[in-house]
Coordinates of C-alpha atoms in Angstrom, one line a residue:
M1490 CA 33.8 -30.9 -33.5
Q1491 CA 32.0 -32.6 -36.4
K1492 CA 28.5 -31.9 -37.4
A1493 CA 25.9 -34.2 -35.8
K1494 CA 23.6 -36.0 -38.2
V1495 CA 20.4 -38.0 -37.6
R1496 CA 19.2 -40.6 -40.1
K1497 CA 15.6 -41.7 -40.3
V1498 CA 15.7 -45.0 -38.5
S1499 CA 14.0 -48.0 -40.0
T1500 CA 15.0 -51.7 -39.7
D1501 CA 12.4 -54.3 -40.8
T1502 CA 9.8 -51.5 -40.7
L1503 CA 10.6 -50.7 -37.1
I1504 CA 9.2 -47.3 -36.1
S1505 CA 11.2 -45.3 -33.6
N1506 CA 9.5 -43.8 -30.5
L1507 CA 12.4 -41.3 -30.0
P1508 CA 11.2 -37.6 -30.7
E1509 CA 13.3 -35.8 -33.3
E1510 CA 14.5 -33.2 -30.8
R1511 CA 15.9 -36.0 -28.5
K1512 CA 17.5 -37.8 -31.5
E1513 CA 19.3 -34.6 -32.3
Q1514 CA 20.5 -34.2 -28.7
L1515 CA 21.8 -37.7 -28.5
C1516 CA 23.6 -37.3 -31.8
A1517 CA 25.0 -34.0 -30.7
S1518 CA 26.5 -35.7 -27.6
L1519 CA 28.8 -37.8 -29.9
G1520 CA 29.3 -35.6 -33.0
N1521 CA 29.1 -36.8 -36.5
V1522 CA 26.9 -39.9 -36.2
E1523 CA 23.9 -41.7 -37.5
L1524 CA 21.4 -43.8 -35.5
T1525 CA 19.8 -47.1 -36.8
L1526 CA 17.1 -48.8 -34.7
L1527 CA 18.2 -52.4 -34.0
Y1528 CA 15.8 -53.6 -31.2
K1529 CA 12.4 -52.6 -30.0
A1530 CA 11.1 -54.5 -27.0
S1531 CA 7.4 -54.1 -27.9
V1532 CA 8.1 -55.9 -31.2
H1533 CA 10.9 -58.4 -30.3
G1534 CA 10.0 -59.0 -26.7
Y1535 CA 11.6 -58.0 -23.4
K1536 CA 13.7 -61.2 -23.2
A1537 CA 17.4 -61.0 -22.9
S1538 CA 17.8 -63.6 -25.7
A1539 CA 15.8 -61.3 -28.1
F1540 CA 18.0 -58.3 -27.1
H1541 CA 21.3 -60.2 -27.7
Q1542 CA 20.0 -61.7 -31.0
R1543 CA 19.5 -58.1 -32.4
C1544 CA 22.2 -56.1 -30.6
D1545 CA 25.3 -58.3 -30.1
R1546 CA 28.5 -57.3 -32.1
Q1547 CA 26.9 -54.2 -33.5
G1548 CA 29.5 -51.7 -32.2
P1549 CA 28.6 -48.6 -30.1
T1550 CA 24.9 -48.4 -29.1
F1551 CA 22.4 -46.2 -27.4
L1552 CA 19.8 -47.9 -25.2
V1553 CA 16.7 -45.7 -24.9
A1554 CA 13.9 -46.6 -22.4
Y1555 CA 10.5 -45.0 -21.9
N1556 CA 8.4 -45.2 -18.8
H1557 CA 4.7 -44.5 -18.0
S1558 CA 5.7 -41.2 -16.3
G1559 CA 7.0 -39.7 -19.6
Y1560 CA 10.7 -40.1 -18.9
I1561 CA 13.1 -41.0 -21.8
F1562 CA 16.3 -42.4 -20.3
G1563 CA 19.1 -44.9 -20.9
G1564 CA 22.7 -45.1 -21.7
Y1565 CA 25.5 -45.1 -24.3
T1566 CA 28.3 -47.7 -24.6
S1567 CA 31.1 -47.6 -27.2
V1568 CA 31.9 -51.3 -26.6
D1569 CA 30.1 -54.3 -28.4
Y1570 CA 27.6 -56.5 -26.5
A1571 CA 29.1 -60.0 -26.9
Q1572 CA 28.0 -62.1 -23.8
S1573 CA 31.7 -62.4 -22.9
G1574 CA 31.1 -62.8 -19.2
R1575 CA 33.5 -59.9 -18.5
E1576 CA 33.5 -56.6 -16.8
I1577 CA 33.6 -53.9 -19.5
K1578 CA 35.7 -50.7 -19.1
D1579 CA 34.3 -47.9 -21.3
E1580 CA 35.4 -44.4 -20.4
E1581 CA 33.0 -43.0 -23.1
A1582 CA 29.9 -44.6 -21.5
F1583 CA 27.3 -42.3 -20.0
L1584 CA 23.7 -42.2 -18.9
F1585 CA 21.1 -39.7 -20.0
S1586 CA 17.6 -38.6 -19.1
F1587 CA 15.0 -36.4 -20.8
T1588 CA 11.7 -35.1 -19.3
S1589 CA 9.5 -32.1 -19.8
G1590 CA 12.0 -30.3 -21.9
T1591 CA 14.9 -30.8 -19.5
S1592 CA 17.9 -33.1 -20.1
S1593 CA 20.7 -34.5 -18.0
Y1594 CA 23.8 -36.6 -18.7
I1595 CA 25.8 -38.7 -16.2
K1596 CA 29.3 -39.7 -17.1
I1597 CA 31.0 -42.9 -15.9
N1598 CA 33.0 -42.3 -12.7
S1599 CA 36.7 -42.7 -13.0
G1600 CA 38.1 -46.1 -12.2
Y1601 CA 34.8 -48.0 -12.5
N1602 CA 33.5 -50.6 -15.0
A1603 CA 30.8 -49.4 -17.3
R1604 CA 28.8 -52.6 -17.4
Y1605 CA 28.9 -56.4 -17.0
D1606 CA 28.7 -58.2 -20.4
D1607 CA 26.8 -61.4 -19.8
A1608 CA 23.8 -63.2 -21.4
G1609 CA 21.3 -61.2 -19.3
G1610 CA 19.5 -58.0 -20.2
P1611 CA 21.5 -54.8 -20.7
N1612 CA 22.9 -53.1 -17.6
F1613 CA 25.0 -50.0 -16.9
G1614 CA 27.5 -50.1 -14.1
Q1615 CA 25.7 -53.2 -12.7
Q1616 CA 23.4 -50.5 -11.2
L1617 CA 20.7 -50.0 -13.8
Y1618 CA 19.2 -53.2 -15.3
F1619 CA 16.9 -52.8 -18.2
C1620 CA 14.2 -55.4 -19.1
Y1621 CA 15.0 -56.9 -15.7
N1622 CA 14.1 -60.6 -15.4
N1623 CA 12.8 -60.5 -18.9
Q1624 CA 10.0 -58.0 -17.8
P1625 CA 9.2 -54.4 -18.9
V1626 CA 10.8 -52.9 -15.9
V1627 CA 14.1 -51.1 -15.0
H1628 CA 15.8 -52.2 -11.7
Y1629 CA 18.2 -50.1 -9.7
Q1630 CA 20.7 -52.0 -7.6
G1631 CA 22.9 -49.3 -6.2
G1632 CA 26.6 -48.9 -6.8
N1633 CA 29.2 -46.2 -7.6
A1634 CA 30.0 -46.5 -11.3
F1635 CA 27.4 -43.8 -12.2
S1636 CA 26.2 -41.1 -9.8
V1637 CA 22.5 -42.0 -10.2
N1638 CA 19.5 -40.3 -8.6
T1639 CA 16.6 -42.5 -9.6
S1640 CA 14.1 -39.7 -8.9
S1641 CA 15.7 -37.4 -11.5
V1642 CA 16.7 -40.1 -14.0
Y1643 CA 13.3 -41.8 -14.3
G1644 CA 11.0 -40.3 -11.6
N1645 CA 11.2 -43.6 -9.6
D1646 CA 8.8 -45.1 -12.1
T1647 CA 10.2 -48.5 -12.9
R1648 CA 7.5 -49.6 -15.4
L1649 CA 8.7 -49.5 -19.0
S1650 CA 6.4 -48.7 -21.9
E1651 CA 9.1 -49.4 -24.4
C1652 CA 12.8 -50.1 -24.7
E1653 CA 14.9 -49.5 -27.9
V1654 CA 18.5 -50.0 -28.9
Y1655 CA 20.1 -47.9 -31.6
K1656 CA 23.3 -48.7 -33.5
V1657 CA 25.6 -45.7 -33.6
E1658 CA 27.7 -45.2 -36.7
Q1659 CA 30.2 -42.5 -37.5
E1660 CA 29.7 -40.5 -40.7
P1661 CA 32.8 -40.2 -42.9
E1662 CA 35.1 -37.4 -41.8
D1663 CA 34.6 -34.0 -43.5
S1664 CA 37.5 -33.1 -45.8
V1665 CA 37.7 -29.6 -44.3
E1666 CA 37.9 -29.1 -40.6
E1667 CA 34.9 -27.2 -39.4
K1668 CA 35.6 -23.6 -38.3
P1669 CA 33.8 -21.7 -35.5
W1670 CA 30.6 -20.1 -36.9
R1671 CA 31.3 -17.1 -34.6
N1672 CA 34.7 -15.9 -33.4
V1673 CA 35.2 -15.4 -29.7
Q1674 CA 38.3 -14.6 -27.7
W1675 CA 38.2 -16.8 -24.6
T1676 CA 40.9 -14.9 -22.7
P1677 CA 41.0 -13.0 -19.4
E1678 CA 42.2 -10.0 -21.4
R1679 CA 39.0 -10.1 -23.5
R1680 CA 36.9 -10.3 -20.4
A1681 CA 38.6 -7.3 -18.9
E1682 CA 38.2 -5.4 -22.2
L1683 CA 34.5 -6.1 -22.3
M1684 CA 34.0 -5.0 -18.7
E1685 CA 35.9 -1.8 -19.4
M1686 CA 33.8 -1.0 -22.5
I1687 CA 30.6 -1.6 -20.6
R1688 CA 31.8 0.6 -17.7
N1689 CA 32.7 3.5 -20.1
H1690 CA 29.6 3.2 -22.3
K1691 CA 27.7 6.5 -22.8
P1692 CA 24.2 6.2 -24.4
L1693 CA 24.0 8.0 -27.7
M1694 CA 21.2 10.3 -26.3
R1695 CA 22.4 12.8 -23.8
S1696 CA 19.0 12.8 -22.0
V1697 CA 19.5 9.1 -21.1
S1698 CA 22.0 8.3 -18.4
R1699 CA 21.4 4.5 -18.3
V1700 CA 20.1 2.2 -21.0
R1701 CA 16.9 0.4 -19.9
I1702 CA 16.8 -3.3 -21.0
L1703 CA 13.6 -5.2 -20.7
M1704 CA 13.8 -9.0 -20.2
I1705 CA 10.8 -11.0 -21.6
G1706 CA 10.4 -14.8 -21.8
P1707 CA 8.7 -17.9 -20.6
V1708 CA 8.7 -19.0 -17.0
G1709 CA 12.0 -20.5 -16.0
A1710 CA 13.9 -19.5 -19.1
G1711 CA 16.5 -17.5 -17.1
K1712 CA 15.5 -13.7 -17.0
S1713 CA 16.3 -13.2 -13.4
S1714 CA 19.3 -15.5 -13.6
F1715 CA 20.8 -13.3 -16.3
F1716 CA 20.6 -10.2 -14.0
N1717 CA 22.2 -12.3 -11.2
S1718 CA 24.9 -13.5 -13.6
I1719 CA 25.8 -9.9 -14.8
N1720 CA 25.7 -8.6 -11.2
S1721 CA 28.0 -11.5 -10.2
I1722 CA 30.6 -10.6 -12.8
F1723 CA 30.8 -6.9 -11.7
T1724 CA 30.6 -7.8 -8.0
G1725 CA 33.4 -10.3 -8.3
H1726 CA 31.6 -13.4 -7.0
V1727 CA 28.4 -15.3 -7.6
T1728 CA 25.4 -13.4 -6.3
N1729 CA 21.6 -14.1 -6.2
K1730 CA 19.9 -10.8 -5.6
A1731 CA 16.9 -11.5 -7.9
M1732 CA 14.8 -14.6 -7.2
S1733 CA 15.4 -17.3 -9.8
G1734 CA 14.6 -20.9 -10.1
S1735 CA 12.6 -23.4 -12.1
A1736 CA 9.2 -23.3 -10.6
G1737 CA 6.2 -24.1 -12.8
T1738 CA 4.8 -20.6 -12.4
S1739 CA 6.7 -17.3 -12.4
L1740 CA 8.9 -16.5 -9.3
T1741 CA 8.9 -12.8 -10.4
V1742 CA 5.6 -11.2 -9.6
Q1743 CA 6.6 -7.6 -9.6
F1744 CA 8.1 -5.3 -12.3
R1745 CA 11.7 -4.8 -11.0
T1746 CA 14.3 -2.5 -12.3
Y1747 CA 17.8 -3.7 -11.4
P1748 CA 20.7 -1.3 -11.6
V1749 CA 24.1 -2.9 -11.4
N1750 CA 27.1 -1.3 -9.6
D1751 CA 30.7 -1.6 -10.6
G1752 CA 31.6 -3.6 -7.4
R1753 CA 29.7 -3.6 -4.2
E1754 CA 30.6 0.0 -3.3
G1755 CA 31.2 1.1 -6.9
K1756 CA 29.3 3.6 -9.1
P1757 CA 26.2 2.5 -11.0
L1758 CA 26.9 1.1 -14.5
P1759 CA 25.3 2.7 -17.6
F1760 CA 22.4 0.2 -17.8
V1761 CA 19.3 -1.1 -15.9
L1762 CA 18.0 -4.6 -16.4
C1763 CA 14.2 -4.7 -16.1
D1764 CA 12.7 -8.0 -15.0
T1765 CA 9.1 -9.0 -15.7
M1766 CA 6.7 -11.8 -14.7
G1767 CA 7.3 -14.9 -16.9
L1768 CA 5.1 -15.6 -20.0
E1769 CA 2.6 -18.4 -19.6
E1770 CA 0.6 -20.0 -22.3
Q1771 CA -2.8 -20.0 -20.7
S1772 CA -4.9 -16.8 -20.5
G1773 CA -5.2 -15.2 -17.1
A1774 CA -1.7 -16.4 -16.1
G1775 CA 1.8 -14.9 -16.5
L1776 CA 2.5 -11.4 -18.0
D1777 CA -0.3 -9.7 -19.9
I1778 CA 0.5 -8.2 -23.3
E1779 CA -1.1 -4.9 -22.2
D1780 CA 1.3 -4.8 -19.2
I1781 CA 4.3 -5.1 -21.6
S1782 CA 3.0 -2.2 -23.7
S1783 CA 2.8 -0.1 -20.6
I1784 CA 6.3 -1.1 -19.6
L1785 CA 7.7 -0.3 -23.0
Q1786 CA 6.3 3.2 -22.9
G1787 CA 7.7 3.9 -19.4
H1788 CA 4.5 4.0 -17.4
V1789 CA 5.0 1.1 -15.0
P1790 CA 6.8 2.0 -11.8
D1791 CA 9.5 -0.2 -10.1
R1792 CA 8.0 -2.9 -7.8
Y1793 CA 4.5 -2.7 -9.4
K1794 CA 2.8 -6.1 -8.6
F1795 CA 1.4 -7.7 -11.7
N1796 CA -2.2 -9.0 -11.7
P1797 CA -2.7 -11.5 -14.6
M1798 CA -6.4 -11.0 -14.4
A1799 CA -6.3 -7.2 -14.9
P1800 CA -3.6 -5.3 -16.9
F1801 CA -1.8 -2.3 -15.5
Q1802 CA -3.9 1.0 -15.3
P1803 CA -1.6 4.0 -15.2
D1804 CA -2.2 6.9 -12.8
E1805 CA -4.4 9.4 -14.7
Q1806 CA -2.2 12.4 -13.8
K1807 CA 0.9 10.6 -15.0
S1808 CA -0.7 9.0 -18.1
S1809 CA -1.7 12.5 -19.3
R1810 CA 1.9 13.3 -20.1
P1811 CA 4.2 11.1 -22.2
A1812 CA 7.0 9.4 -20.3
S1813 CA 10.5 10.8 -20.9
L1814 CA 12.9 8.8 -23.0
Q1815 CA 14.9 8.1 -19.8
E1816 CA 11.9 6.2 -18.5
K1817 CA 11.1 4.2 -21.6
I1818 CA 12.6 0.8 -22.6
H1819 CA 15.5 1.1 -25.1
C1820 CA 16.2 -2.6 -25.8
V1821 CA 14.0 -5.7 -25.5
V1822 CA 15.6 -9.1 -24.8
Y1823 CA 13.7 -12.3 -25.3
V1824 CA 15.0 -15.1 -23.1
I1825 CA 14.5 -18.6 -24.5
D1826 CA 15.6 -21.9 -22.9
A1827 CA 17.6 -23.8 -25.5
T1828 CA 16.3 -27.2 -24.2
K1829 CA 12.7 -26.2 -24.9
I1830 CA 12.7 -24.5 -28.3
S1831 CA 11.1 -27.3 -30.1
L1832 CA 8.7 -27.9 -27.2
M1833 CA 7.3 -24.4 -27.1
S1834 CA 3.5 -24.4 -27.4
D1835 CA 1.6 -22.6 -30.2
K1836 CA -0.1 -20.4 -27.6
L1837 CA 3.2 -19.3 -26.2
Q1838 CA 4.6 -18.6 -29.7
E1839 CA 1.5 -16.5 -30.5
K1840 CA 2.1 -14.5 -27.3
L1841 CA 5.7 -13.8 -28.3
A1842 CA 4.6 -12.9 -31.9
S1843 CA 2.1 -10.4 -30.4
I1844 CA 4.8 -8.8 -28.3
R1845 CA 7.2 -8.7 -31.2
R1846 CA 4.6 -6.8 -33.3
K1847 CA 4.1 -4.3 -30.5
V1848 CA 7.9 -3.8 -30.0
N1849 CA 8.4 -3.5 -33.8
S1850 CA 5.7 -0.8 -33.9
L1851 CA 7.7 1.3 -31.4
G1852 CA 11.0 0.7 -33.2
I1853 CA 12.7 -0.6 -30.1
A1854 CA 15.8 -2.7 -30.6
Q1855 CA 15.4 -6.5 -30.0
I1856 CA 17.8 -9.3 -29.2
V1857 CA 17.4 -13.0 -28.1
L1858 CA 19.3 -14.8 -25.4
M1859 CA 19.3 -18.6 -25.8
T1860 CA 20.0 -19.8 -22.3
K1861 CA 21.0 -23.2 -20.9
V1862 CA 23.2 -24.2 -23.9
D1863 CA 25.2 -26.5 -21.6
E1864 CA 22.0 -28.5 -20.8
A1865 CA 21.0 -28.7 -24.5
C1866 CA 24.3 -30.0 -25.8
P1867 CA 26.7 -32.4 -23.9
L1868 CA 29.7 -31.2 -25.9
V1869 CA 29.0 -27.6 -24.7
E1870 CA 28.4 -28.9 -21.2
E1871 CA 31.9 -30.4 -21.3
N1872 CA 33.5 -27.2 -22.7
L1873 CA 31.6 -24.0 -23.0
Q1874 CA 34.0 -22.9 -25.7
S1875 CA 32.4 -25.5 -28.0
V1876 CA 29.3 -23.4 -28.2
Y1877 CA 30.3 -21.8 -31.5
V1878 CA 31.5 -25.0 -33.1
S1879 CA 28.5 -27.0 -32.1
S1880 CA 26.3 -27.7 -35.1
Y1881 CA 23.4 -28.6 -32.8
I1882 CA 23.6 -25.2 -31.1
K1883 CA 23.8 -23.5 -34.5
S1884 CA 20.7 -25.3 -35.6
K1885 CA 18.9 -24.2 -32.5
V1886 CA 20.0 -20.6 -33.1
Q1887 CA 18.6 -20.8 -36.6
E1888 CA 15.3 -22.3 -35.3
V1889 CA 14.9 -19.5 -32.8
S1890 CA 15.7 -16.9 -35.6
S1891 CA 13.0 -18.4 -37.8
G1892 CA 10.4 -18.9 -35.1
L1893 CA 10.7 -15.4 -33.7
G1894 CA 11.5 -13.6 -37.0
V1895 CA 14.8 -12.1 -35.8
P1896 CA 18.1 -12.2 -37.7
V1897 CA 20.5 -15.0 -36.7
S1898 CA 23.0 -12.3 -35.7
C1899 CA 20.5 -11.2 -33.0
V1900 CA 20.4 -14.6 -31.3
L1901 CA 23.1 -15.1 -28.6
P1902 CA 23.6 -18.5 -26.9
L1903 CA 24.9 -18.3 -23.4
K1904 CA 24.9 -19.9 -19.9
N1905 CA 23.8 -18.2 -16.8
Y1906 CA 25.3 -18.9 -13.4
S1907 CA 23.0 -21.3 -11.6
Q1908 CA 24.7 -23.9 -9.4
E1909 CA 28.3 -22.6 -9.5
L1910 CA 30.0 -21.1 -6.5
E1911 CA 32.8 -19.4 -8.4
L1912 CA 33.0 -17.2 -11.5
E1913 CA 34.2 -18.9 -14.7
L1914 CA 36.0 -17.2 -17.6
N1915 CA 34.1 -18.7 -20.5
C1916 CA 30.7 -18.0 -18.9
D1917 CA 31.7 -14.4 -18.3
V1918 CA 32.8 -13.8 -21.9
L1919 CA 29.5 -15.0 -23.3
L1920 CA 27.5 -13.0 -20.8
L1921 CA 29.5 -9.8 -21.2
T1922 CA 29.4 -10.2 -25.0
A1923 CA 25.6 -10.4 -24.9
L1924 CA 25.4 -7.3 -22.6
Q1925 CA 27.7 -5.3 -24.9
Q1926 CA 25.4 -6.2 -27.9
M1927 CA 22.4 -4.9 -25.9
L1928 CA 24.1 -1.6 -25.4
R1929 CA 25.0 -1.4 -29.1
F1930 CA 21.4 -2.2 -30.1
A1931 CA 20.1 0.4 -27.8
D1932 CA 22.3 3.0 -29.5
D1933 CA 20.9 1.9 -32.8
Y1934 CA 17.5 2.7 -31.4
F1935 CA 18.6 6.1 -30.2
D1936 CA 20.2 6.8 -33.6
D1937 CA 16.9 6.1 -35.3
I1938 CA 14.8 8.3 -33.0
R1939 CA 17.3 11.2 -32.7
P1940 CA 15.8 13.3 -35.5
V1941 CA 12.3 12.8 -34.0
E1942 CA 13.3 13.5 -30.4
G1943 CA 15.3 16.5 -31.6
N1944 CA 12.4 18.2 -33.4
P1945 CA 11.0 21.3 -31.5
K1946 CA 7.6 20.7 -30.0

C-alpha cells in the first residue's frame, strides 16, 4: 500500500471546509493521492449546470457534503462525470460519513450501477441525490446499489450547508515498494505460540502470581471491549462478560478486576485486567485522578463503585499498612480510539498528562492501545493485515506517541471484537501480541523494583 498524501487544496482561491483529519482519512482510503478542490456550491451555486461546468471530465472525484447537524458525508467515483446519459458501473465507488469522531464507509453492492451520468446533479446509485432540484438539499430515493441507513449517514437532516467536489489524483509511484513498519506473522501457528507463551508466563517476582493490568481511557475507547476480546480468545468464542458499548457516559461505574481462565473450565491465566470508569473531560464526571492513585497503590477493592463527586477514601485500618505488591498495579494501559485522536479535547489531554505524571512517579510500566483501527482507515477495514503498512495508521501512532509522551514502540494498534460472532485470526494476533507486550512491560517494572523490594525492612 502506498503512502497517502494530502495537498493543500486551492483553486481560484477556494477554501476547503474539509477538516485535515477527514482529508487524511479520505486519502488513506485510496492510498497515494492528492485532493484538489474543483467545486464549492456556496461559491458556484447549487445548480447542476455549475456542478458539471466545474467537474465534468476531471477523472476520479470525491463529493463531500455538509449538513446543519454536523455530518460530513458523500461518495467517491473513479469514473468521469460526462453527462453521457448512461448507467455507470464503478466497482471502486463507495459512500462515507463522518460525525462526532466516528466514520463509516459503504461499498457498492455487487452487480449494481454506481450512478446515473446525466445532466442533473450528482447522484450515487440513483439513491442519494445531492443539490437535488438545484437546491441545498440531499434527497434519498431508496434502492439497493448501496446499503444506506439515512439516519447513520446524515442523521436524516437533508439540509445542506455546503457541497464540495474534489479531484483525486494519484501521486507518482514510489521507486521502492513500501515495507511493513512492524513485522507480524499472521498465521495460526503464531496465534497458538502467543497463547502458549501467555499461558506459561511467570511474573518475575515470586510474590506475584498474576500481573495486574490497569486499563485507563476516555469513555467508549474500548477498555471493557479489550477484556471481552481477550476472554473470547481463551474461551474459544466471542463473549461479552464486561459491559461495553458507545454510550456518551461511562458504562463501567465500578472498579472491576477481571481474571481470565484458560477455557471455560480451565485454570486462571497469569494476569488480571482491571477496568475503570471512563475518563471524561468535565470536572465531576468520569474517573477522578485521586481514584486512579488509590487503584495504582492497591487500595481499591474489586466492585468499588466510583463517585465522581468524591474520590475513594480507603479504610483507615487498611490504609495504615502498605498494600502488598500482589495487590498493586504492575502495568498501566491507556486505551485511545484511533478515530478520535485529533479530536481529543485539551481538558482530556490534561487529565491524561496528570495520570501519566502519577504513573511515572511510581515507576509503573505503561503502554498505549490504539483501538478501532478498522474504523479509522478503510484499507485496514478491508484487511486487518494492512495495519502495519498503512501510512495513515503509522501517522496516528506517531501522533499518540507525541501527545502522550510515550515511545512509538509502546503504541499498539488493534481491533477489539465488537459486532463479530466468530473469532478471526488477524484480530487474535494483534490482541495477543498486545497482551504479551503488557506482560513483558510488567516484568520490566518488577526488574526495576527487585532491589528495593528485596531490601530487609
